[in-house]
PDB file of C-alpha atoms in Angstrom:
ATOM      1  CA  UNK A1189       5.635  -2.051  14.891  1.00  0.00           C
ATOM      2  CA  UNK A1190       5.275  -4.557  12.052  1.00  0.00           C
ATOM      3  CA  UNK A1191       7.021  -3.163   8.933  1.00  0.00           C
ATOM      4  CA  UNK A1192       4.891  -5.473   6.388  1.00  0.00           C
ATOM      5  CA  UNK A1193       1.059  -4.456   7.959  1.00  0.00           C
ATOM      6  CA  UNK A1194       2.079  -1.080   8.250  1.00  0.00           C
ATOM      7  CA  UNK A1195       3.680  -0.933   4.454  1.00  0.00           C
ATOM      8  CA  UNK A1196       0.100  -2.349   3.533  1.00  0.00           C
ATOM      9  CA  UNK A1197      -1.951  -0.080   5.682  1.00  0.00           C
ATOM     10  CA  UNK A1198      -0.260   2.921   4.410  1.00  0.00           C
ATOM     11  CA  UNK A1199      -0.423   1.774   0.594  1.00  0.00           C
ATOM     12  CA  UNK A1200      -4.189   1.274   1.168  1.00  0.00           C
ATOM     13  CA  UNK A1201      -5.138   5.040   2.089  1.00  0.00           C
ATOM     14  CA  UNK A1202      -3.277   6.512  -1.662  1.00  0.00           C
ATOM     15  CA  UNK A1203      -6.039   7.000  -4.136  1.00  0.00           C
ATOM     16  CA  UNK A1204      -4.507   4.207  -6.212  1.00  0.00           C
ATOM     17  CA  UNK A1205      -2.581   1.993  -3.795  1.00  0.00           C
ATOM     18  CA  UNK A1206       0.718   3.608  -5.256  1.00  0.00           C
ATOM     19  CA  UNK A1207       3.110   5.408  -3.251  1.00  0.00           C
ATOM     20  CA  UNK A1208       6.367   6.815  -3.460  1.00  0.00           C
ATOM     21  CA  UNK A1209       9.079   5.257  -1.540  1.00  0.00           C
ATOM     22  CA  UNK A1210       9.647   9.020  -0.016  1.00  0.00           C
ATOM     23  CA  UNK A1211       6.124   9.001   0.680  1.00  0.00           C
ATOM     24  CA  UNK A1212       6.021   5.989   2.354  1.00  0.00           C
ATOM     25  CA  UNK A1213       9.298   6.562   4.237  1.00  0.00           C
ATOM     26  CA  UNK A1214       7.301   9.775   5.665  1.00  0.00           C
ATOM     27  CA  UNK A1215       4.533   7.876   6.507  1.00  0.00           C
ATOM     28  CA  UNK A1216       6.142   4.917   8.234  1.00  0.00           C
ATOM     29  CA  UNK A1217       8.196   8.042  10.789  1.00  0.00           C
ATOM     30  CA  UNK A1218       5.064   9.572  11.193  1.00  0.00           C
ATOM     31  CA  UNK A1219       3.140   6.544  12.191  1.00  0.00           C
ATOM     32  CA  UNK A1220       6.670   5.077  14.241  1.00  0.00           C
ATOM     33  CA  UNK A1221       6.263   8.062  16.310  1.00  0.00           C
ATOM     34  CA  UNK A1222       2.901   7.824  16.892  1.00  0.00           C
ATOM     35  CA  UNK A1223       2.456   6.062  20.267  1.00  0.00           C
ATOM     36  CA  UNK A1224       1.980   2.533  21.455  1.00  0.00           C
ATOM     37  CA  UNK A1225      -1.753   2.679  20.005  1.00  0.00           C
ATOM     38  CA  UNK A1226      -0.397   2.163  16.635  1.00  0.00           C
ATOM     39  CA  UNK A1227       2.315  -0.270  17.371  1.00  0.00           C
ATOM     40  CA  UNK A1228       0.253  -2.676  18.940  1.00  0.00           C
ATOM     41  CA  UNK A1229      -2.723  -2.551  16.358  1.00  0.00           C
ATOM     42  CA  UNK A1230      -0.179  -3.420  14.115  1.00  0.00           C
ATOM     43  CA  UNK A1231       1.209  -6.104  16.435  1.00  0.00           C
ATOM     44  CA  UNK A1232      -2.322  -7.881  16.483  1.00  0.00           C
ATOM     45  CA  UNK A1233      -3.085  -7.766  13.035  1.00  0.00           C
ATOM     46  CA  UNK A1234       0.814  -9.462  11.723  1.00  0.00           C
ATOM     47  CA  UNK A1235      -0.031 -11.986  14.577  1.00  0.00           C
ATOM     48  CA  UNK A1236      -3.262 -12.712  12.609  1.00  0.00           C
ATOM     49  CA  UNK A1237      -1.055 -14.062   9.706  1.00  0.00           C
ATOM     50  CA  UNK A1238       1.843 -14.640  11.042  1.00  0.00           C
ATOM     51  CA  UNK A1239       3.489 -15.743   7.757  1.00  0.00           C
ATOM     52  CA  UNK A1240       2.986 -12.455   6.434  1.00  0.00           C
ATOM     53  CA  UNK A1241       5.522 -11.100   3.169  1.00  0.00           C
ATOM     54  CA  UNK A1242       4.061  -8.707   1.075  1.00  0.00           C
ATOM     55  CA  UNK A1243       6.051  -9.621  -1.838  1.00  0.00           C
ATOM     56  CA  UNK A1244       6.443 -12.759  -2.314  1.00  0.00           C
ATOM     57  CA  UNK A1245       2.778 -13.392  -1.161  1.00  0.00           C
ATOM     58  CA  UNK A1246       1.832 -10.818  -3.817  1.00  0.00           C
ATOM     59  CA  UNK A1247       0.014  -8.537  -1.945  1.00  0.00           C
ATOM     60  CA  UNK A1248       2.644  -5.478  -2.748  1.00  0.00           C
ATOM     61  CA  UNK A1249       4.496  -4.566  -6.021  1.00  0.00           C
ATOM     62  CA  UNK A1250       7.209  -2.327  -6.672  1.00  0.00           C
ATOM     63  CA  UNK A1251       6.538  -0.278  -9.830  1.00  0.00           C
ATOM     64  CA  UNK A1252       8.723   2.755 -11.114  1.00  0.00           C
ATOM     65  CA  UNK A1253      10.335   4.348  -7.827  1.00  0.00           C
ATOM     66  CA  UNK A1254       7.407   3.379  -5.520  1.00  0.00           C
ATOM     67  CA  UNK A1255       5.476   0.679  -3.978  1.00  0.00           C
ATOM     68  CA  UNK A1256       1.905  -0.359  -5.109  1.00  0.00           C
ATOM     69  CA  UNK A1257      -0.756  -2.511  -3.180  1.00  0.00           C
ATOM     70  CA  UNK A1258      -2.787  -5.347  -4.874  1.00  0.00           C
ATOM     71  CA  UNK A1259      -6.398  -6.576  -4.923  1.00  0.00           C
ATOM     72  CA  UNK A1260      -4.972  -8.872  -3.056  1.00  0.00           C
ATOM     73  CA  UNK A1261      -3.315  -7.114  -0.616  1.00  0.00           C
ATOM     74  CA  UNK A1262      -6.533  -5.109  -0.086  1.00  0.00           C
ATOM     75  CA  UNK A1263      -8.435  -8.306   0.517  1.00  0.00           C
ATOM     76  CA  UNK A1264      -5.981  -9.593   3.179  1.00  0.00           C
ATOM     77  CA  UNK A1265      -6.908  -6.012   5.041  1.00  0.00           C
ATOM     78  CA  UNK A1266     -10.555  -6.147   4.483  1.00  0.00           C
ATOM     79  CA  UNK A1267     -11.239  -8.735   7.990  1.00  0.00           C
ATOM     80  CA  UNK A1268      -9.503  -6.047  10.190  1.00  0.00           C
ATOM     81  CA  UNK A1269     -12.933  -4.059   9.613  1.00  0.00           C
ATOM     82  CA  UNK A1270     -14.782  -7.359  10.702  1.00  0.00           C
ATOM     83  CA  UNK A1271     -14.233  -8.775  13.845  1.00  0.00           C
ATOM     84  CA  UNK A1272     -15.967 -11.617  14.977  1.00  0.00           C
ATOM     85  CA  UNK A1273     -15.081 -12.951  11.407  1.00  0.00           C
ATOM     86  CA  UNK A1274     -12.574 -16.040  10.650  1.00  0.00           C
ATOM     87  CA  UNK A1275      -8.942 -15.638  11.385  1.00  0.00           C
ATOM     88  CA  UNK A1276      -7.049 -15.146   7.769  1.00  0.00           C
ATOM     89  CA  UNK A1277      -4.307 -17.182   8.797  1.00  0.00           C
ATOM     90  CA  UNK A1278      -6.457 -20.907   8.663  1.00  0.00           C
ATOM     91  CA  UNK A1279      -8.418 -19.266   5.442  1.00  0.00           C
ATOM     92  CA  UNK A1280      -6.274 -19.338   1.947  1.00  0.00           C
ATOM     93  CA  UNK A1281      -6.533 -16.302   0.683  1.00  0.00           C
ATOM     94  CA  UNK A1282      -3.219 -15.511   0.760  1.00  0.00           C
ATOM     95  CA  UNK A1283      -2.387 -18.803  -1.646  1.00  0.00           C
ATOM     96  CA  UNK A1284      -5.153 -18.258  -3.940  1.00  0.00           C
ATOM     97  CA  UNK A1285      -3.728 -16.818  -7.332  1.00  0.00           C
ATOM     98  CA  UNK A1286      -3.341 -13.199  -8.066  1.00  0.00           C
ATOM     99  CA  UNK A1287      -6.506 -12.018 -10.374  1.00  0.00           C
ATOM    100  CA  UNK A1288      -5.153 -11.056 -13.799  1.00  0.00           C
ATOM    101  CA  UNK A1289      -4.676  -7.256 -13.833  1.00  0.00           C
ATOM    102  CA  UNK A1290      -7.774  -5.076 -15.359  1.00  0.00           C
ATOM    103  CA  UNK A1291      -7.038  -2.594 -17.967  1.00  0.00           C
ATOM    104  CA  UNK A1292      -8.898   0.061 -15.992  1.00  0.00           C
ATOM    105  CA  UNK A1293      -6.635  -0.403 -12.803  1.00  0.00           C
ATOM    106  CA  UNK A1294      -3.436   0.284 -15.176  1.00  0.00           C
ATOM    107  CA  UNK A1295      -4.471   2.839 -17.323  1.00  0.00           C
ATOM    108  CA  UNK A1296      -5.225   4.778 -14.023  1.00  0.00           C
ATOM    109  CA  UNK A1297      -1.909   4.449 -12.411  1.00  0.00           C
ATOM    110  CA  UNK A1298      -0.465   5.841 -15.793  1.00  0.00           C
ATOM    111  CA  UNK A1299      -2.373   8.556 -15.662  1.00  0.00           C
ATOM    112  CA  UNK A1300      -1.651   9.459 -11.716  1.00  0.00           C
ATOM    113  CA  UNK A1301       1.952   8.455 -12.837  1.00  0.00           C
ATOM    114  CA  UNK A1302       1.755  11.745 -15.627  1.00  0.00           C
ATOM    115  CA  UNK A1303      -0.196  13.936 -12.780  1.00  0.00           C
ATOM    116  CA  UNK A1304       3.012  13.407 -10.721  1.00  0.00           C
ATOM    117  CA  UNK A1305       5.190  13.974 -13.266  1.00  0.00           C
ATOM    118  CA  UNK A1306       3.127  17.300 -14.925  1.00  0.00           C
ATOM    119  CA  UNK A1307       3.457  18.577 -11.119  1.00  0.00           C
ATOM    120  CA  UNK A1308       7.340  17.397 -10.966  1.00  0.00           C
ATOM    121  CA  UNK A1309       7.715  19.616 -13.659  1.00  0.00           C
ATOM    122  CA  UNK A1310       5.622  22.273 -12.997  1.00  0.00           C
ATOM    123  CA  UNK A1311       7.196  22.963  -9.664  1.00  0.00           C
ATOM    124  CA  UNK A1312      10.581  22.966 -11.243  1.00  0.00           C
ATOM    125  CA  UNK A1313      10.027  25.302 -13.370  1.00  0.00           C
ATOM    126  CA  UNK A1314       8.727  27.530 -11.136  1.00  0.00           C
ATOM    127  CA  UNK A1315      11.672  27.050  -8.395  1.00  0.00           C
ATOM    128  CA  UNK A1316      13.824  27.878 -11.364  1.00  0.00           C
ATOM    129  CA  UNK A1317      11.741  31.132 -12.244  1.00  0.00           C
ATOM    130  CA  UNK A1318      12.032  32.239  -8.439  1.00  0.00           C
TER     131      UNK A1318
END
């Protein structure tokens, strides 16, 4: 199993691209234990771009206790869902810069950021009242 696709993969099916690091510990056991289908779809997609590193590349970023995937990292997985089209690895769309980040696409991972905290809290307080 690839550790980079699958870290994309599963930071492409949150709402906002944001996950947890416990989260996405979970996740990467779950889909380790999944059976050989899983390993070698991952297999053929890291062969695809076989220079593949989520960080430095851009295509991940680590934000308050939890990883988050880019536009850019979202691109990169978009020609898994069509085949027959150019391999990724001879296009550049890994080297092209990283867009400059909308407003929107902050001010929404603040607000899931309060959600999570609100709920923190809120369960807390009510393992505290039990």
């Amino acid at each position: 199993m690839n550790f980079q696709v699958t870290v994309l993969k599963i930071l492409v099916s949150y709402p906002d691209g944001f996950a947890l690091m416990a989260d996405l510990k979970r996740d990467m056991a779950i889909l380790a234990t999944s059976g050989r289908d899983w390993a070698e779809r991952t297999k053929c997609l890291a062969a695809r771009v076989p220079d593949l590193d989520i960080f430095s590349q851009g295509l991940v970023e680590r934000l308050n206790g939890g990883w988050r995937i880019t536009e850019k990292g979202r691109g990169l997985l978009e020609f898994e869902a069509r085949p027959g089209q150019p391999d990724p690895a001879s296009e550049p769309p890994i080297a092209e810069p990283l867009p400059a980040p909308r407003l929107h696409d902050s001010a929404r991972l603040e607000r899931a950021q309060r959600r999570q905290r609100r709920r923190a809290a809120r369960d807390r307080t009510r393992a505290k009242a039990s």
